[in-house]
Coordinates of C-alpha atoms in Angstrom, one line a residue:
X1 CA 0.0 0.0 0.0
X2 CA 2.8 2.4 0.9
X3 CA 4.5 1.5 -2.4
X4 CA 1.4 2.4 -4.4
X5 CA 0.9 5.7 -2.6
X6 CA 4.5 6.7 -3.2
X7 CA 4.1 5.7 -6.9
X8 CA 1.0 7.8 -7.2
X9 CA 2.7 10.8 -5.6
X10 CA 5.6 10.5 -8.0
X11 CA 3.2 10.3 -10.9
X12 CA 1.4 13.3 -9.8
X13 CA 4.6 15.2 -9.3
X14 CA 5.7 14.3 -12.9
X15 CA 2.3 15.3 -14.3
X16 CA 2.5 18.6 -12.3
X17 CA 6.0 19.3 -13.7
X18 CA 4.8 18.6 -17.2
X19 CA 1.8 21.0 -16.7
X20 CA 4.1 23.7 -15.4
X21 CA 6.5 23.3 -18.3
X22 CA 3.8 23.3 -20.9
X23 CA 1.9 26.1 -19.2
X24 CA 5.0 28.1 -18.8
X25 CA 5.9 27.6 -22.5
X26 CA 2.5 28.6 -23.7
X27 CA 2.5 31.6 -21.4
X28 CA 5.9 32.6 -22.8
X29 CA 4.8 31.9 -26.3
X30 CA 1.7 34.0 -26.2
X31 CA 3.3 36.6 -24.0
X32 CA 6.0 37.2 -26.6
X33 CA 3.4 37.5 -29.3
X34 CA 1.1 39.9 -27.5
X35 CA 3.6 42.4 -25.9
X36 CA 4.5 45.3 -28.2
X37 CA 7.7 47.4 -27.7
X38 CA 7.0 51.0 -26.6
X39 CA 9.2 53.9 -25.5
X40 CA 7.3 55.5 -22.5
X41 CA 9.9 57.9 -21.0
X42 CA 12.5 60.5 -22.0
X43 CA 12.9 64.0 -23.3
X44 CA 11.5 65.6 -26.2
X45 CA 13.3 64.4 -29.4
X46 CA 13.0 66.9 -32.2
X47 CA 15.7 65.7 -34.6
X48 CA 14.4 64.7 -38.1
X49 CA 16.0 61.7 -39.7
X50 CA 16.2 60.8 -43.4
X51 CA 13.1 58.8 -44.2
X52 CA 11.0 60.4 -41.6
X53 CA 9.3 62.5 -44.4
X54 CA 8.4 61.1 -47.8
X55 CA 10.9 62.9 -50.1
X56 CA 9.1 62.3 -53.5
X57 CA 5.8 63.9 -52.6
X58 CA 4.7 65.7 -55.7
X59 CA 3.4 69.0 -54.2
X60 CA 2.7 70.8 -57.4
X61 CA 0.2 68.2 -58.5
X62 CA -2.1 69.1 -55.6
X63 CA -1.3 72.7 -54.5
X64 CA -1.5 75.8 -56.6
X65 CA -1.3 79.5 -56.2
X66 CA -4.6 81.1 -55.8
X67 CA -6.5 84.3 -55.0
X68 CA -9.1 84.8 -52.3
X69 CA -12.7 84.9 -53.7
X70 CA -13.7 88.5 -54.6
X71 CA -16.7 90.2 -53.2
X72 CA -16.4 88.8 -49.7
X73 CA -15.3 90.6 -46.5
X74 CA -11.6 89.9 -46.2
X75 CA -9.4 90.5 -43.2
X76 CA -5.6 90.1 -43.2
X77 CA -4.5 88.8 -39.9
X78 CA -1.6 91.3 -39.9
X79 CA -4.2 94.1 -39.6
X80 CA -5.2 92.5 -36.2
X81 CA -1.6 92.4 -34.9
X82 CA -0.3 89.0 -36.1
X83 CA 3.5 89.0 -36.6
X84 CA 5.1 86.5 -38.9
X85 CA 8.6 85.0 -38.4
X86 CA 8.8 85.2 -34.7
X87 CA 8.5 82.0 -32.9
X88 CA 8.3 83.7 -29.5
X89 CA 5.1 85.5 -30.5
X90 CA 1.7 83.7 -29.9
X91 CA -0.5 85.0 -32.6
X92 CA -3.6 83.1 -31.6
X93 CA -5.3 86.2 -30.0
X94 CA -4.7 88.2 -33.2
X95 CA -6.0 85.4 -35.5
X96 CA -9.1 84.8 -33.3
X97 CA -9.8 88.6 -33.4
X98 CA -9.9 88.5 -37.1
X99 CA -12.1 85.4 -37.2
X100 CA -14.6 86.9 -34.7
X101 CA -14.7 90.2 -36.6
X102 CA -15.5 88.4 -39.9
X103 CA -18.0 86.0 -38.2
X104 CA -19.8 89.0 -36.7
X105 CA -20.4 90.4 -40.2
X106 CA -21.9 87.1 -41.4
X107 CA -18.7 85.5 -42.7
X108 CA -16.0 86.1 -45.2
X109 CA -12.2 85.4 -45.7
X110 CA -9.4 85.3 -43.1
X111 CA -6.3 86.0 -45.2
X112 CA -2.9 84.5 -44.0
X113 CA 0.1 85.7 -46.1
X114 CA 3.6 86.8 -45.9
X115 CA 5.3 84.1 -43.7
X116 CA 4.9 81.7 -40.9
X117 CA 2.7 82.6 -37.8
X118 CA 3.3 80.8 -34.5
X119 CA -0.1 80.1 -32.9
X120 CA -1.9 78.2 -30.1
X121 CA -5.5 77.0 -30.5
X122 CA -7.9 79.0 -32.7
X123 CA -11.6 78.5 -33.3
X124 CA -13.3 78.9 -36.6
X125 CA -16.9 80.1 -36.9
X126 CA -19.7 79.7 -39.5
X127 CA -19.1 81.2 -42.8
X128 CA -15.4 81.5 -42.5
X129 CA -12.9 80.8 -45.3
X130 CA -9.4 80.4 -43.9
X131 CA -7.2 81.3 -46.9
X132 CA -3.5 80.5 -46.3
X133 CA -1.4 81.7 -49.2
X134 CA 1.4 79.6 -50.6
X135 CA 4.1 81.7 -48.9
X136 CA 2.5 81.3 -45.6
X137 CA 1.7 78.9 -42.7
X138 CA 0.1 78.6 -39.3
X139 CA 2.6 76.9 -37.1
X140 CA 1.9 75.2 -33.7
X141 CA 3.4 76.8 -30.7
X142 CA 5.9 74.5 -28.8
X143 CA 4.0 75.5 -25.6
X144 CA 1.4 72.8 -25.3
X145 CA -0.5 75.0 -22.8
X146 CA -1.2 77.4 -25.7
X147 CA -3.3 74.5 -27.2
X148 CA -6.1 75.0 -24.8
X149 CA -8.7 73.3 -27.1
X150 CA -6.6 70.2 -27.6
X151 CA -5.8 71.0 -31.2
X152 CA -4.4 73.9 -33.4
X153 CA -7.6 74.5 -35.4
X154 CA -11.1 73.8 -33.9
X155 CA -14.7 74.3 -34.9
X156 CA -17.9 73.0 -33.3
X157 CA -21.5 73.3 -34.4
X158 CA -20.4 75.5 -37.3
X159 CA -21.3 75.5 -41.0
X160 CA -20.0 76.6 -44.4
X161 CA -16.3 76.5 -43.5
X162 CA -13.6 76.4 -46.1
X163 CA -9.8 75.8 -45.8
X164 CA -7.9 76.7 -49.0
X165 CA -5.3 79.0 -50.5
X166 CA -2.3 76.5 -51.3
X167 CA -0.7 77.2 -47.9
X168 CA -0.4 74.9 -44.9
X169 CA -1.0 74.3 -41.1
X170 CA 2.1 72.8 -39.5
X171 CA 1.8 70.8 -36.2
X172 CA 5.5 70.6 -35.2
X173 CA 4.9 67.1 -34.2
X174 CA 8.6 66.3 -33.7
X175 CA 8.6 68.7 -30.8
X176 CA 6.1 66.6 -28.9
X177 CA 7.5 63.1 -29.3
X178 CA 10.1 60.8 -27.6
X179 CA 13.2 59.4 -29.3
X180 CA 12.8 56.1 -31.2
X181 CA 15.0 53.1 -30.4
X182 CA 16.3 52.9 -34.0
X183 CA 16.6 55.4 -36.9
X184 CA 14.4 54.7 -40.0
X185 CA 15.5 51.6 -42.1
X186 CA 16.0 52.7 -45.7
X187 CA 17.1 49.3 -47.1
X188 CA 15.5 45.8 -46.9
X189 CA 16.2 43.3 -44.2
X190 CA 18.8 40.6 -45.1
X191 CA 16.3 37.9 -44.2
X192 CA 12.5 37.4 -44.4
X193 CA 11.0 38.4 -41.1
X194 CA 8.0 36.9 -39.2
X195 CA 5.3 39.6 -39.5
X196 CA 5.4 39.9 -35.7
X197 CA 9.1 40.7 -36.0
X198 CA 8.1 43.2 -38.7
X199 CA 5.6 44.7 -36.2
X200 CA 8.3 45.2 -33.6
X201 CA 10.9 46.5 -36.1
X202 CA 8.4 49.1 -37.0
X203 CA 7.7 50.0 -33.4
X204 CA 11.4 50.4 -32.7
X205 CA 11.4 53.2 -35.0
X206 CA 8.2 54.9 -33.8
X207 CA 8.4 58.3 -31.9
X208 CA 5.9 57.7 -29.1
X209 CA 4.1 60.7 -27.6
X210 CA 5.9 62.9 -25.0
X211 CA 3.7 63.9 -22.1
X212 CA 3.4 67.4 -23.5
X213 CA 1.7 66.3 -26.7
X214 CA -1.2 68.6 -27.3
X215 CA -3.6 66.5 -29.4
X216 CA -5.0 66.7 -33.0
X217 CA -4.0 69.3 -35.6
X218 CA -7.4 70.1 -37.0
X219 CA -10.6 69.0 -35.3
X220 CA -14.1 69.8 -36.7
X221 CA -17.0 68.6 -34.5
X222 CA -20.7 68.5 -35.6
X223 CA -20.1 70.8 -38.5
X224 CA -21.9 71.0 -41.9
X225 CA -20.8 72.0 -45.3
X226 CA -17.1 71.8 -45.0
X227 CA -14.8 72.4 -48.0
X228 CA -11.0 71.6 -47.9
X229 CA -9.3 72.3 -51.2
X230 CA -5.8 73.3 -52.3
X231 CA -4.5 73.0 -48.8
X232 CA -1.9 71.1 -46.7
X233 CA -1.6 69.9 -43.2
X234 CA 2.0 69.1 -42.1
X235 CA 4.0 67.4 -39.3
X236 CA 1.0 66.6 -37.0
X237 CA 1.6 65.5 -33.3
X238 CA -1.4 63.2 -33.5
X239 CA -4.6 62.8 -35.6
X240 CA -4.1 65.1 -38.4
X241 CA -7.7 65.9 -39.6
X242 CA -10.6 64.8 -37.4
X243 CA -14.2 65.1 -38.8
X244 CA -16.3 64.3 -35.9
X245 CA -20.0 64.1 -36.4
X246 CA -19.9 66.2 -39.5
X247 CA -22.2 66.2 -42.5
X248 CA -21.5 67.3 -46.1
X249 CA -17.7 67.3 -46.5
X250 CA -15.7 67.8 -49.7
X251 CA -11.9 67.3 -49.6
X252 CA -9.8 67.5 -52.8
X253 CA -6.4 68.7 -54.0
X254 CA -5.2 68.1 -50.4
X255 CA -1.9 67.1 -48.9
X256 CA -0.9 65.6 -45.7
X257 CA 2.9 65.5 -45.2
X258 CA 3.6 64.1 -41.8
X259 CA 6.6 62.5 -40.1
X260 CA 6.0 58.9 -40.8
X261 CA 7.4 57.7 -37.5
X262 CA 5.3 59.8 -35.0
X263 CA 2.8 57.6 -33.3
X264 CA -1.0 58.0 -33.8
X265 CA -0.6 60.4 -36.7
X266 CA -3.8 59.2 -38.6
X267 CA -4.2 61.2 -41.8
X268 CA -8.0 61.8 -42.2
X269 CA -10.3 60.4 -39.5
X270 CA -13.9 60.4 -40.7
X271 CA -15.6 59.7 -37.4
X272 CA -19.3 59.4 -37.2
X273 CA -19.6 61.7 -40.3
X274 CA -21.8 61.3 -43.4
X275 CA -21.9 62.4 -47.0
X276 CA -18.1 62.8 -47.2
X277 CA -16.1 62.8 -50.4
X278 CA -12.2 62.7 -50.4
X279 CA -10.6 62.8 -53.9
X280 CA -7.2 63.7 -55.4
X281 CA -5.3 63.7 -52.2
X282 CA -1.8 62.7 -51.3
X283 CA -1.4 61.4 -47.7
X284 CA 2.1 60.6 -46.2
X285 CA 1.8 59.7 -42.5
X286 CA 2.8 57.6 -39.6
X287 CA -0.5 55.9 -38.8
X288 CA -3.7 55.0 -40.7
X289 CA -4.0 56.9 -43.9
X290 CA -7.8 57.4 -44.3
X291 CA -9.7 55.8 -41.5
X292 CA -13.4 55.5 -40.8
X293 CA -14.5 55.3 -37.2
X294 CA -17.8 55.5 -35.3
X295 CA -18.3 55.3 -31.6
X296 CA -20.2 56.9 -28.8
X297 CA -17.5 59.6 -28.4
X298 CA -16.8 59.9 -32.2
X299 CA -20.0 61.1 -33.9
X300 CA -22.2 58.5 -32.2
X301 CA -24.9 58.4 -34.9
X302 CA -24.9 56.0 -37.9
X303 CA -22.6 57.3 -40.7
X304 CA -23.1 56.6 -44.4
X305 CA -22.2 57.7 -47.9
X306 CA -18.4 57.9 -47.8
X307 CA -16.4 58.1 -51.0
X308 CA -12.7 58.0 -51.4
X309 CA -11.4 58.4 -54.9
X310 CA -8.0 59.0 -56.8
X311 CA -5.9 59.2 -53.6
X312 CA -2.3 58.1 -52.9
X313 CA -1.4 57.0 -49.4
X314 CA 2.0 56.0 -48.0
X315 CA 2.1 55.0 -44.3
X316 CA 3.8 52.6 -42.1
X317 CA 0.5 51.1 -40.9
X318 CA -2.9 50.8 -42.7
X319 CA -3.6 52.8 -45.9
X320 CA -7.4 52.6 -45.8
X321 CA -9.2 51.3 -42.8
X322 CA -12.6 51.0 -41.2
X323 CA -12.0 50.8 -37.5
X324 CA -11.0 50.2 -34.9
X325 CA -13.5 52.3 -32.8
X326 CA -16.7 50.9 -34.2
X327 CA -19.6 50.7 -31.8
X328 CA -22.0 52.7 -34.2
X329 CA -23.1 51.7 -37.7
X330 CA -21.2 52.5 -40.9
X331 CA -22.7 51.8 -44.4
X332 CA -22.4 52.8 -48.2
X333 CA -18.6 53.2 -48.5
X334 CA -16.9 53.5 -51.9
X335 CA -13.1 53.5 -52.3
X336 CA -11.8 53.5 -55.9
X337 CA -8.8 54.3 -58.2
X338 CA -6.2 54.7 -55.4
X339 CA -2.6 53.7 -54.8
X340 CA -1.4 52.4 -51.3
X341 CA 2.3 52.0 -50.9
X342 CA 5.4 52.1 -48.7
X343 CA 8.4 51.5 -51.0
X344 CA 11.2 53.5 -49.4
X345 CA 11.0 52.3 -45.6
X346 CA 11.3 48.8 -44.2
X347 CA 9.7 46.6 -42.9
X348 CA 6.9 48.1 -45.0
X349 CA 3.2 48.8 -44.4
X350 CA 0.9 46.8 -42.2
X351 CA -2.0 46.5 -44.7
X352 CA -3.4 48.1 -47.7
X353 CA -7.0 47.6 -46.7
X354 CA -8.4 46.8 -43.3
X355 CA -12.1 46.4 -42.7
X356 CA -13.1 45.9 -39.0
X357 CA -16.1 45.9 -36.7
X358 CA -14.8 45.4 -33.2
X359 CA -17.2 47.1 -30.8
X360 CA -20.7 46.2 -32.0
X361 CA -21.1 48.3 -35.2
X362 CA -22.9 47.0 -38.3
X363 CA -20.5 47.7 -41.2
X364 CA -22.1 46.9 -44.5
X365 CA -22.3 47.8 -48.2
X366 CA -18.6 48.5 -48.7
X367 CA -17.1 48.6 -52.2
X368 CA -13.3 48.9 -52.9
X369 CA -12.0 48.7 -56.5
X370 CA -9.1 49.6 -58.7
X371 CA -6.4 49.7 -56.1
X372 CA -2.6 49.4 -56.7
X373 CA -0.5 48.4 -53.7
X374 CA 3.2 48.1 -53.1
X375 CA 5.0 47.1 -50.0
X376 CA 1.9 46.4 -47.9
X377 CA 2.3 43.1 -45.9
X378 CA -1.3 42.2 -45.9
X379 CA -3.4 43.3 -49.0
X380 CA -6.8 42.8 -47.2
X381 CA -7.8 42.2 -43.7
X382 CA -11.5 41.7 -42.8
X383 CA -12.1 41.2 -39.1
X384 CA -15.2 41.0 -37.1
X385 CA -14.7 40.6 -33.3
X386 CA -16.1 41.5 -29.9
X387 CA -13.7 43.9 -28.3
X388 CA -16.8 45.7 -27.1
X389 CA -14.9 48.7 -26.0
X390 CA -17.8 50.7 -24.8
X391 CA -19.2 47.7 -22.8
X392 CA -22.7 48.3 -24.3
X393 CA -22.8 46.1 -27.5
X394 CA -21.8 42.5 -26.5
X395 CA -21.7 40.3 -29.6
X396 CA -23.8 42.8 -31.7
X397 CA -21.4 43.5 -34.5
X398 CA -22.0 42.7 -38.2
X399 CA -19.6 42.9 -41.2
X400 CA -21.4 42.1 -44.5
X401 CA -21.9 42.9 -48.1
X402 CA -18.4 43.6 -49.0
X403 CA -17.0 43.7 -52.6
X404 CA -13.3 44.2 -53.3
X405 CA -12.2 44.0 -56.9
X406 CA -9.4 44.8 -59.3
X407 CA -6.6 44.7 -56.8
X408 CA -2.9 44.6 -57.8
X409 CA -0.5 44.1 -54.9
X410 CA 3.2 43.4 -54.9
X411 CA 5.6 42.9 -52.0
X412 CA 3.1 40.9 -49.9
X413 CA 4.0 38.9 -46.8
X414 CA 0.8 37.3 -45.6
X415 CA -2.6 36.3 -47.3
X416 CA -5.9 38.0 -47.5
X417 CA -7.5 37.4 -44.1
X418 CA -11.2 37.1 -43.3
X419 CA -11.9 36.3 -39.7
X420 CA -15.0 36.3 -37.5
X421 CA -15.6 34.5 -34.2
X422 CA -17.7 31.6 -33.1
X423 CA -20.6 33.9 -32.3
X424 CA -20.0 36.6 -35.1
X425 CA -19.9 35.5 -38.7
X426 CA -18.6 37.7 -41.6
X427 CA -21.1 37.5 -44.4
X428 CA -21.3 38.1 -48.2
X429 CA -17.7 38.9 -49.2
X430 CA -16.8 39.0 -53.0
X431 CA -13.2 39.2 -54.0
X432 CA -12.7 39.6 -57.7
X433 CA -9.8 40.1 -60.1
X434 CA -6.9 40.0 -57.5
X435 CA -3.3 39.8 -58.7
X436 CA -1.0 39.4 -55.6
X437 CA 2.7 38.8 -55.7
X438 CA 4.9 38.1 -52.6
X439 CA 8.0 40.0 -51.7
X440 CA 11.4 38.4 -52.7
X441 CA 13.3 36.1 -50.3
X442 CA 12.8 32.9 -48.6
X443 CA 9.3 32.1 -47.4
X444 CA 8.5 32.2 -43.7
X445 CA 6.2 29.4 -42.6
X446 CA 4.8 29.5 -39.1
X447 CA 3.4 26.1 -38.2
X448 CA 0.9 26.3 -35.4
X449 CA -1.7 23.9 -34.1
X450 CA -4.2 26.7 -33.8
X451 CA -4.6 30.4 -34.3
X452 CA -6.2 32.3 -31.4
X453 CA -9.5 34.2 -32.4
X454 CA -8.3 37.4 -30.7
X455 CA -12.1 38.1 -30.3
X456 CA -11.9 40.6 -27.4
X457 CA -8.8 42.5 -28.3
X458 CA -7.5 45.1 -30.7
X459 CA -7.6 43.4 -34.1
X460 CA -4.6 43.7 -36.5
X461 CA -3.5 41.5 -39.2
X462 CA 0.1 41.1 -38.0
X463 CA -1.1 39.9 -34.6
X464 CA -2.0 36.7 -36.4
X465 CA 1.5 36.3 -37.7
X466 CA 2.6 34.2 -40.8
X467 CA -0.4 31.9 -41.5
X468 CA -0.4 28.6 -43.3
X469 CA -2.0 29.9 -46.5
X470 CA -0.5 32.4 -49.0
X471 CA -3.7 33.3 -50.9
X472 CA -6.8 33.4 -48.6
X473 CA -7.0 32.5 -44.8
X474 CA -10.6 32.6 -43.7
X475 CA -12.8 31.4 -40.8
X476 CA -16.2 32.1 -39.3
X477 CA -17.5 33.4 -42.6
X478 CA -20.5 32.7 -44.9
X479 CA -20.8 33.2 -48.6
X480 CA -17.3 34.1 -49.7
X481 CA -16.9 34.3 -53.4
X482 CA -13.5 34.4 -55.2
X483 CA -13.3 35.2 -58.9
X484 CA -10.1 35.4 -60.8
X485 CA -8.1 35.4 -57.7
X486 CA -4.5 35.0 -58.6
X487 CA -1.6 34.8 -56.1
X488 CA 2.1 34.3 -56.9
X489 CA 3.8 33.0 -53.7
X490 CA 7.5 32.6 -53.0
X491 CA 8.9 29.6 -54.9
X492 CA 9.9 27.7 -51.7
X493 CA 6.5 28.1 -49.9
X494 CA 5.1 25.3 -47.9
X495 CA 1.7 27.1 -47.5
X496 CA -1.4 26.2 -49.2
X497 CA -3.3 28.6 -51.5
X498 CA -6.6 28.7 -49.6
X499 CA -7.3 27.7 -46.0
X500 CA -10.9 28.1 -45.0
X501 CA -12.0 25.9 -42.2
X502 CA -15.5 26.6 -41.0
X503 CA -16.4 28.8 -44.0
X504 CA -19.9 28.1 -45.4
X505 CA -20.6 28.6 -49.1
X506 CA -17.1 29.3 -50.3
X507 CA -17.4 29.7 -54.0
X508 CA -14.3 29.5 -56.2
X509 CA -14.1 29.8 -60.0
X510 CA -11.7 27.8 -62.2
X511 CA -9.1 30.6 -62.4
X512 CA -8.6 30.7 -58.6

């Protein structure tokens, strides 16, 4: 009897040791692949490295000399005391005086010319045209306390606002960020990286926010009839242009020229806004290029009728994205005739197109077509999960009626991904006329017994790492159609073309 008890104890100890080893291994494994590198302390780092800004931006294709519209009340900010060329002078009071004067007469033109004007926060009013001439700029004060509205240019509950003139607003973003671990990498890596390694290599080069960071560059809240044309926003410290709860927005001949390594510098955030057209724009930025969001604190009402056309976007993250803040509905989205690329920095962009519903939103009727991509690790990421950030919409999200067609992508690292959860199914996705080519080098195959659903966390394609398919990797989806879906993998690949467990009604034509 004593021998049997001793034997059982030894067996239990062995099993416990095995469980501890396996558990520790799994904990380390998933810990490594969920922890992101981030710089959190240090002094302001204002130095600009080669590669921080995109050097081949064709400004003349988007920005032209112009004259203010005749027949309108026009006030030159210099007549109200604004002084150009002196960084020690905060011109916000002079500029605000000009705006208030023009608004008091029912609207007109605020003229900015003759140099750069340092300023803190200023607020636009209804009927104002802010005309910044090609020889002029409004430049953010380095004193974050001067940004008392949390941004440089602000408007709320206003209408009939125009930004134009061929000039710019500059956010001085590098004066509100920390030093990166490494300088930008301007040449390819010697070996093919796991996409998680790519993610960390990107983050090693990010300039995360200093505690003094003031917020967005331009923020328009609950405004109507907005026109932004022949205008530039430059070197933002955070989101560059936020359209929050707006209706009726036209943006064209517009440039965003940001430091591509400053964190959270989304280009255009269309948040809870409807009836928005963005066309013929060039966006160079560090975070998502054009991104649609809708949540309780971002618009908060269903948003619809968004068109993006003839735009070029270069960014280290996602070129076009719906998400991640998505607790309110988004519908009727068209993106066409665009180029998404990152061909001068490595490890390249995260994705060309990312379509997400993470917090309960119903995202539907999305059409994306005629897109050229270069250097985007994932050409298309479609994710429906239950992060439920607002804690009000548990397992309520939908992602359906999506058509993506005529896509040419080179320099790819991972497949098209469509992923839902056991409780949330992606529905009605058509992928047509895809031509995808992988980046040069040896293939990276990541063999795993299972891929976590990441159903309650921030969705991102590179979180899923190098999957066991090179063309399409899909799960928890219904009615997925592939027509003329061509993928050229690396020659040594061990991956399959299509991996789609649990996908119902998967339709493939003979050319796929």
